[in-house]
Structure formats: C-alpha cells, structure tokens
Amino acid sequence: MNTKNISTGATLVILSFFLSLNSCKNETKTENKEAIKEEVIKTVYASDVIPFFDDWKLILGDGSNVGIANNFENKDFFYTANDGKNDWIVFKAPNGGDTHGTSNNTRTELAQIKKWYPKAANDKLTATLKVMNVSATGDARVAASHAVVVGQIHSADKHENEPLKIFYKKFPGHTKGSVFWHYEINTAGGDNSGRWDYSTAVWGNDFSVVGLEENTYPEEPKDGIALGEEFSYEIEVRDGILNLKFTSKDHETRTFTKNLIESEYTTAADIPEQTQKLFVPIGQNGVEREAAYTGEGCFFKLGAYNQTNGKSPKLNKNWCSGAETHGGDIEKQYADGNYAEVWFKTGSITVSDAAVSNEEYFTKND
C-alpha cells in the first residue's frame, strides 16, 4: 500500500470539503446581501399607504383606465413618495395630453366603482392631502388657470354633471393659494350647454377672483393655503343633503351644507350675481331642474384633475387656459412646471348598502 498517496488523497478530500463549505458560506452571504438589497428597494405601492383601492378604478393622465389599482404604480402619473415622515400617494397630471371621457382636461384620479342616489344616500369620503404643484402658465383672466380639483362628486347619469368639485388654485409668484368648492347645476331639459358652477371660498378666494391681464394677478389671499401645506376634507351625503367639512392646522375649520334633491336655481331670477358675471356673458345661463340630482346615481372621485389646459381662452374665458403644453410632451411639461401634482396621506370611503354598480359610466367614457 502507498501510504503517501493515501495521505495525499485524504488531504485533498478534506481540502475539498472546506473549500465547498467556504463556498456555501460565501453563497449564503451573497444571498443574504441580495435579500437585504431587495428589501431596501422594495416598492411601496399606493395600496400600501391607503388600503381602500377595491372601491375605485384609476384613470391616468394619459386617459387610460387602469382599473382597480392594488399593487400598481406608474412613474409618470401615480406612485408613492416619502417626505421624511410619512408615505404619500402622488397623483400627477400634465396640462396637455390624452383625456378621459369628454373632458378637456387631463386627470390622474380615482373614480368610485359604485354609484349611490342622493335621496337615499349615507355615503362618505375623507382625505388628507397637500398640493405640491399647479401649472406655471395660463391666462390669469381665465378662472380655471393655475387650479386643480382634488375631490369630486360626479353624476353617472343623464348630463353627467358634478354636484361637487373641490379646488386648489394658486397664482404664480404667490406663496398662498385658495381652496374653494363648486356646485354645478343639473340643467333642466335635454340641453346641457347652459350649465354653470357656483363657487364658495373655504380659505382664500373663490373661483371668480382672476387677473386683470393675461400675466397680472390679484392680491394674494391672506388666509390661503401654501403649496405643501396639509389640509383635509370630509364629504358626506345623507338623505339628500351634502355636508362638507374642511380642516387645516392654523386655519379656521369650515363647514357647509347643500341640498342635492331640491334646487334653489329653478328660474332666471335665482341665478346668483357671481354667475351673472362669470357665466351668463358666455351663454351659460341655464336653470336647474326642480329635483336637482334626485334619481341620478352619483359617485366620488379623488386625485389630481388638472384644470389648466392649452385650449384658447377665446373658446371659453372660464375654462380654457391657453397654458403651455409643449404639444402634449409630458417630459417637457414636467420639466418646466406645467402640470398639477397632489399628494394624499390618508383617505377613507363609506359606501352605503343601497349603492349599485357604476360600470355603465366607465363603459361610456373609457
């Protein structure tokens, strides 16, 4: 027997064992590092921040309907961000691009998948948010310029009008902007061209306060809300009555009510002075059906519905902003501030047992 060869063979076996063992350890270390790395870069989805997405479909700023957006993100329009304290859901919409339905405006917005009827309603939406950007351009004489809608009630039926829109608006060069809400009449008859909005200030000014010239601005509101400043809203509809509550640190809490099933605008004499100045001169001088939104299915919306667009103010001096759109190039619009961006920290929705499917609305508008 060759003792030297046996000894050498044993040594090789032992060495091979330790090399193999060391290799396994290195592989384990590598796997652990990869696992840690993967954990660090794990995506935080919007549905992780506010887990209520089963109640909504998501419309993006390119006009597409994503559907129910659990575990979903789109870096152009819808994603999450952390401000050092909290995770937020980011809704972003350019001034110009493809739109959803018949709107002239882009939106990145949640739309409720069920509709409810105001007279029998017991439905509620709450949200805490901050507006991070409104369009850098737009004709200051146009009431919708530099504004974004952050919450809505929308009708799914007939004219598909909007009994509630919550706006934020800030002029360039101002530190503070305004929060206000709109009621849009549910126009009597089959012609909806005469519809108009009535605006109520929450903090700052209402919709009607505009600039005297294209690039001159009114006085900055003293009690307004700055970009990046948090505020909250509560929208409740119960037994035909809309109840609104707005809160923000260092600002007065404001509450409002509006009857959604009995109109106060059924004759020309009922048209308020604000509307006489804003809408009547451009032919929007309709009256409302006596029963207002009775019998129409309504639903909530939440997000960034950009009100600043590139259409000529000659078409409509209240809604057509003439803002920069770079021909619909999103990257260019984002680069020079021509977009709306809204961050949401919390939200909740209460849906009554009487609510029914809203699928017909999406079928009509997608």
Coordinates of C-alpha atoms in Angstrom, one line a residue:
M1 CA 0.0 0.0 0.0
N2 CA 1.2 3.5 -0.9
T3 CA 0.8 5.5 2.4
K4 CA 1.9 8.7 0.7
N5 CA -0.8 8.5 -1.9
I6 CA -3.5 7.8 0.7
S7 CA -2.4 10.7 2.8
T8 CA -2.4 13.0 -0.2
G9 CA -5.8 11.8 -1.2
A10 CA -7.2 12.3 2.3
T11 CA -5.8 15.8 2.4
L12 CA -7.4 16.6 -1.0
V13 CA -10.8 15.3 0.3
I14 CA -10.5 17.4 3.4
L15 CA -9.4 20.5 1.5
S16 CA -12.2 20.0 -1.0
F17 CA -14.7 19.8 1.9
F18 CA -13.5 23.0 3.4
L19 CA -13.5 24.8 0.1
S20 CA -17.0 23.6 -0.6
L21 CA -18.1 24.7 2.9
N22 CA -16.5 28.1 2.4
S23 CA -18.2 28.4 -1.0
C24 CA -21.5 27.6 0.6
K25 CA -20.9 30.3 3.2
N26 CA -20.0 32.8 0.5
E27 CA -23.1 31.9 -1.4
T28 CA -25.2 32.3 1.7
K29 CA -23.6 35.7 2.4
T30 CA -24.3 36.7 -1.2
E31 CA -27.9 35.6 -1.0
N32 CA -28.3 37.4 2.3
K33 CA -26.9 40.6 0.8
E34 CA -29.2 40.3 -2.2
A35 CA -32.2 39.7 0.1
I36 CA -31.2 42.8 2.1
K37 CA -30.8 44.8 -1.1
E38 CA -34.1 43.6 -2.4
E39 CA -35.8 44.6 0.9
V40 CA -34.3 48.1 0.7
I41 CA -35.6 48.8 -2.8
K42 CA -39.0 47.1 -2.3
T43 CA -41.7 49.3 -3.9
V44 CA -44.2 50.9 -1.6
Y45 CA -47.5 50.9 -3.5
A46 CA -50.3 53.3 -3.1
S47 CA -52.5 50.5 -1.8
D48 CA -49.9 50.0 1.0
V49 CA -50.4 53.7 2.0
I50 CA -54.2 53.8 1.9
P51 CA -55.7 50.3 1.6
F52 CA -59.0 51.3 0.0
F53 CA -58.4 50.6 -3.7
D54 CA -61.0 47.9 -4.0
D55 CA -63.6 50.7 -4.1
W56 CA -62.1 52.6 -7.1
K57 CA -60.9 52.5 -10.7
L58 CA -57.8 54.6 -11.5
I59 CA -57.8 56.9 -14.5
L60 CA -54.2 58.0 -15.5
G61 CA -53.1 61.3 -17.1
D62 CA -52.8 59.6 -20.5
G63 CA -56.6 58.9 -20.5
S64 CA -56.3 55.2 -19.8
N65 CA -58.3 53.3 -17.2
V66 CA -56.1 51.0 -15.1
G67 CA -59.0 49.5 -13.2
I68 CA -58.5 48.5 -9.5
A69 CA -55.0 49.7 -8.7
N70 CA -53.8 47.4 -5.9
N71 CA -50.0 46.9 -6.1
F72 CA -49.8 49.3 -9.0
E73 CA -47.6 52.3 -9.9
N74 CA -46.8 54.4 -12.9
K75 CA -43.8 56.7 -12.6
D76 CA -45.3 59.4 -14.9
F77 CA -48.7 59.7 -13.1
F78 CA -49.2 57.6 -10.0
Y79 CA -46.7 56.4 -7.4
T80 CA -45.6 56.9 -3.8
A81 CA -43.2 59.3 -2.1
N82 CA -41.9 59.8 1.4
D83 CA -41.4 63.3 2.8
G84 CA -39.1 62.1 5.7
K85 CA -42.1 61.5 8.0
N86 CA -44.8 59.7 6.0
D87 CA -45.5 57.8 2.8
W88 CA -47.8 59.7 0.4
I89 CA -49.7 58.8 -2.8
V90 CA -48.7 61.0 -5.6
F91 CA -51.2 61.9 -8.3
K92 CA -49.7 63.9 -11.3
A93 CA -51.4 65.3 -14.4
P94 CA -49.9 67.4 -17.2
N95 CA -51.6 70.5 -18.7
G96 CA -51.9 68.7 -22.1
G97 CA -52.3 65.1 -23.1
D98 CA -54.9 62.5 -23.7
T99 CA -58.0 62.9 -21.6
H100 CA -60.7 60.6 -20.3
G101 CA -64.3 60.8 -21.4
T102 CA -65.5 64.1 -22.8
S103 CA -63.3 66.3 -20.6
N104 CA -60.9 68.9 -22.0
N105 CA -58.5 68.3 -19.0
T106 CA -56.1 65.6 -18.0
R107 CA -56.6 63.8 -14.8
T108 CA -54.9 61.2 -12.6
E109 CA -57.9 60.3 -10.5
L110 CA -59.8 57.6 -8.7
A111 CA -63.4 57.0 -9.7
Q112 CA -65.7 55.1 -7.4
I113 CA -66.9 51.7 -8.9
K114 CA -70.3 52.1 -7.3
K115 CA -72.9 54.8 -7.5
W116 CA -75.4 55.9 -5.0
Y117 CA -78.6 58.0 -5.1
P118 CA -78.6 61.3 -3.1
K119 CA -82.1 60.9 -1.6
A120 CA -81.3 57.5 0.0
A121 CA -77.6 58.1 0.4
N122 CA -75.5 57.5 3.5
D123 CA -72.1 57.8 1.8
K124 CA -68.8 59.5 2.9
L125 CA -65.3 60.3 1.6
T126 CA -62.5 61.7 3.7
A127 CA -58.9 62.7 2.7
T128 CA -55.8 64.5 4.0
L129 CA -53.6 65.9 1.2
K130 CA -51.2 68.6 0.1
V131 CA -50.9 70.2 -3.3
M132 CA -47.3 70.2 -4.5
N133 CA -47.7 71.9 -7.9
V134 CA -50.1 73.8 -10.1
S135 CA -49.4 75.0 -13.6
A136 CA -46.7 77.6 -14.1
T137 CA -48.5 79.1 -17.1
G138 CA -52.0 80.0 -18.0
D139 CA -54.0 83.2 -18.8
A140 CA -54.7 84.8 -15.4
R141 CA -58.0 86.2 -16.7
V142 CA -59.3 82.6 -17.0
A143 CA -60.8 81.4 -13.8
A144 CA -59.6 77.8 -14.1
S145 CA -55.9 78.7 -14.7
H146 CA -53.4 77.5 -12.1
A147 CA -56.1 75.3 -10.5
V148 CA -56.5 71.6 -9.7
V149 CA -59.6 69.6 -8.5
V150 CA -58.7 67.3 -5.6
G151 CA -62.1 65.7 -4.8
Q152 CA -65.5 65.4 -6.5
I153 CA -69.0 64.1 -6.6
H154 CA -69.9 63.2 -10.2
S155 CA -73.2 62.1 -11.7
A156 CA -73.1 58.9 -13.7
D157 CA -76.4 59.6 -15.4
K158 CA -78.1 61.9 -17.9
H159 CA -75.9 65.1 -18.3
E160 CA -73.2 63.6 -16.0
N161 CA -72.9 66.9 -14.2
E162 CA -70.9 67.5 -11.0
P163 CA -72.7 68.5 -7.7
L164 CA -69.3 69.0 -6.1
K165 CA -65.8 69.9 -7.1
I166 CA -63.1 70.8 -4.5
F167 CA -60.4 73.1 -6.0
Y168 CA -57.0 74.4 -5.1
K169 CA -55.7 77.4 -7.0
K170 CA -52.5 79.4 -6.7
F171 CA -51.2 82.2 -8.9
P172 CA -47.5 82.4 -9.9
G173 CA -45.5 84.5 -7.5
H174 CA -47.9 83.9 -4.7
T175 CA -47.0 81.9 -1.6
K176 CA -50.5 81.1 -0.7
G177 CA -53.3 79.7 -2.8
S178 CA -57.1 79.3 -2.3
V179 CA -59.3 76.3 -1.5
F180 CA -62.9 76.6 -2.7
W181 CA -65.7 74.3 -3.7
H182 CA -68.2 74.3 -6.6
Y183 CA -71.8 73.2 -7.1
E184 CA -72.7 72.7 -10.8
I185 CA -76.4 72.9 -11.6
N186 CA -78.1 69.8 -13.0
T187 CA -79.5 71.7 -16.0
A188 CA -83.3 71.4 -16.7
G189 CA -84.2 69.9 -20.1
G190 CA -82.2 68.0 -22.6
D191 CA -79.7 70.7 -23.5
N192 CA -76.8 71.0 -21.0
S193 CA -74.9 73.9 -22.7
G194 CA -76.4 76.4 -20.3
R195 CA -74.9 74.7 -17.2
W196 CA -72.9 76.7 -14.8
D197 CA -71.0 76.5 -11.5
Y198 CA -71.4 78.4 -8.3
S199 CA -68.1 78.8 -6.2
T200 CA -67.8 79.1 -2.5
A201 CA -64.5 80.0 -0.8
V202 CA -63.1 77.9 2.0
W203 CA -59.7 79.5 2.6
G204 CA -58.7 82.4 0.4
N205 CA -60.7 83.4 -2.7
D206 CA -63.4 81.7 -4.8
F207 CA -63.2 80.8 -8.5
S208 CA -64.3 84.2 -9.7
V209 CA -61.2 86.1 -8.5
V210 CA -59.0 86.5 -11.6
G211 CA -56.2 88.7 -13.0
L212 CA -56.9 91.9 -14.9
E213 CA -54.5 91.0 -17.7
E214 CA -53.0 87.7 -19.0
N215 CA -50.0 87.9 -16.8
T216 CA -51.1 90.1 -13.9
Y217 CA -52.5 88.6 -10.7
P218 CA -55.0 89.6 -8.0
E219 CA -53.8 90.2 -4.4
E220 CA -52.6 87.2 -2.6
P221 CA -55.1 85.7 -0.2
K222 CA -54.2 86.4 3.5
D223 CA -55.8 83.2 4.8
G224 CA -54.8 80.9 2.0
I225 CA -53.0 77.6 1.9
A226 CA -49.4 77.2 0.6
L227 CA -48.1 74.5 -1.7
G228 CA -47.0 71.6 0.5
E229 CA -49.4 72.6 3.3
E230 CA -51.7 69.9 4.5
F231 CA -55.5 70.1 4.7
S232 CA -58.3 67.7 5.0
Y233 CA -61.8 67.4 3.7
E234 CA -64.9 65.3 4.6
I235 CA -67.7 64.8 2.2
E236 CA -70.9 63.2 3.4
V237 CA -74.2 62.8 1.6
R238 CA -77.1 61.7 3.8
D239 CA -80.8 61.8 3.0
G240 CA -80.3 64.2 0.1
I241 CA -78.0 66.7 1.9
L242 CA -74.4 67.3 1.1
N243 CA -72.3 68.1 4.2
L244 CA -68.7 69.4 3.9
K245 CA -66.0 69.9 6.5
F246 CA -62.6 71.4 5.8
T247 CA -59.8 71.4 8.4
S248 CA -56.1 72.5 8.4
K249 CA -53.6 73.4 11.1
D250 CA -53.7 77.1 11.9
H251 CA -56.8 77.7 9.8
E252 CA -60.4 78.0 10.8
T253 CA -62.4 74.8 10.4
R254 CA -65.1 75.5 7.8
T255 CA -68.4 73.6 7.3
F256 CA -71.1 73.8 4.6
T257 CA -74.3 72.1 3.5
K258 CA -76.1 71.9 0.2
N259 CA -79.4 70.3 -0.7
L260 CA -78.9 67.9 -3.7
I261 CA -82.6 67.0 -4.2
E262 CA -84.3 70.4 -4.1
S263 CA -83.0 73.1 -6.4
E264 CA -82.7 76.8 -5.4
Y265 CA -81.9 77.8 -9.1
T266 CA -85.1 77.0 -10.9
T267 CA -85.7 80.4 -12.5
A268 CA -83.5 83.0 -14.2
A269 CA -84.1 85.3 -11.2
D270 CA -82.4 82.7 -9.0
I271 CA -79.1 82.9 -10.9
P272 CA -76.6 84.4 -8.4
E273 CA -74.6 87.5 -9.0
Q274 CA -71.3 85.6 -9.3
T275 CA -72.8 83.5 -12.1
Q276 CA -74.2 86.6 -13.8
K277 CA -70.7 88.0 -14.1
L278 CA -68.8 84.8 -14.9
F279 CA -71.1 82.5 -17.0
V280 CA -74.1 84.4 -18.3
P281 CA -71.9 86.6 -20.6
I282 CA -70.7 83.5 -22.4
G283 CA -74.2 82.0 -22.8
Q284 CA -74.2 79.6 -19.8
N285 CA -77.4 80.9 -18.3
G286 CA -79.5 77.8 -17.7
V287 CA -81.8 76.9 -14.9
E288 CA -81.8 73.7 -12.8
R289 CA -84.4 71.0 -12.7
E290 CA -86.5 71.3 -9.5
A291 CA -85.5 68.0 -8.2
A292 CA -81.7 68.8 -8.7
Y293 CA -79.8 65.5 -8.6
T294 CA -82.8 63.3 -7.4
G295 CA -82.9 60.0 -9.1
E296 CA -79.3 60.2 -10.5
G297 CA -76.6 57.9 -9.5
C298 CA -73.6 59.8 -8.1
F299 CA -70.1 58.7 -7.2
F300 CA -67.0 60.1 -5.5
K301 CA -63.7 61.0 -7.3
L302 CA -60.3 61.7 -5.7
G303 CA -56.9 62.7 -7.1
A304 CA -55.5 65.4 -9.4
Y305 CA -57.9 66.7 -12.0
N306 CA -55.8 69.4 -13.7
Q307 CA -58.0 72.4 -14.6
T308 CA -55.3 74.2 -16.6
N309 CA -55.2 73.3 -20.3
G310 CA -53.8 74.5 -23.5
K311 CA -57.1 75.5 -25.2
S312 CA -57.6 79.1 -26.4
P313 CA -59.4 81.4 -23.9
K314 CA -61.4 82.6 -27.0
L315 CA -63.3 79.3 -26.8
N316 CA -64.3 79.8 -23.1
K317 CA -63.0 82.5 -20.9
N318 CA -63.7 80.5 -17.7
W319 CA -62.3 77.1 -18.6
C320 CA -59.8 77.4 -21.5
S321 CA -56.5 78.5 -20.0
G322 CA -54.2 78.8 -23.0
A323 CA -51.3 77.3 -21.0
E324 CA -48.1 75.7 -22.2
T325 CA -48.5 72.1 -23.2
H326 CA -45.4 71.5 -25.4
G327 CA -47.7 69.7 -27.9
G328 CA -48.5 67.1 -25.3
D329 CA -44.9 66.2 -24.4
I330 CA -45.1 65.1 -20.8
E331 CA -41.4 65.3 -20.0
K332 CA -41.2 68.9 -21.2
Q333 CA -44.3 69.9 -19.2
Y334 CA -43.0 68.3 -16.1
A335 CA -39.6 69.9 -16.6
D336 CA -40.9 73.5 -16.6
G337 CA -43.8 73.2 -14.1
N338 CA -46.8 72.8 -16.5
Y339 CA -48.6 70.2 -14.5
A340 CA -50.6 69.5 -11.4
E341 CA -49.4 67.3 -8.5
V342 CA -51.3 66.3 -5.4
W343 CA -50.1 64.1 -2.5
F344 CA -52.6 62.2 -0.4
K345 CA -51.6 60.8 3.1
T346 CA -54.9 59.4 4.3
G347 CA -58.3 58.6 2.9
S348 CA -61.4 56.6 3.7
I349 CA -64.7 55.8 1.9
T350 CA -68.0 54.7 3.3
V351 CA -70.3 53.1 0.8
S352 CA -74.0 52.6 1.6
D353 CA -75.7 49.2 1.2
A354 CA -78.0 50.9 -1.4
A355 CA -75.1 51.7 -3.8
V356 CA -75.1 49.8 -7.1
S357 CA -72.6 49.1 -9.9
N358 CA -71.2 52.1 -11.8
E359 CA -69.8 50.1 -14.7
E360 CA -72.1 51.8 -17.2
Y361 CA -70.3 55.1 -16.6
F362 CA -66.9 53.6 -17.4
T363 CA -68.3 51.8 -20.4
K364 CA -69.5 55.1 -21.8
N365 CA -66.3 57.1 -21.0
D366 CA -63.4 54.7 -21.4

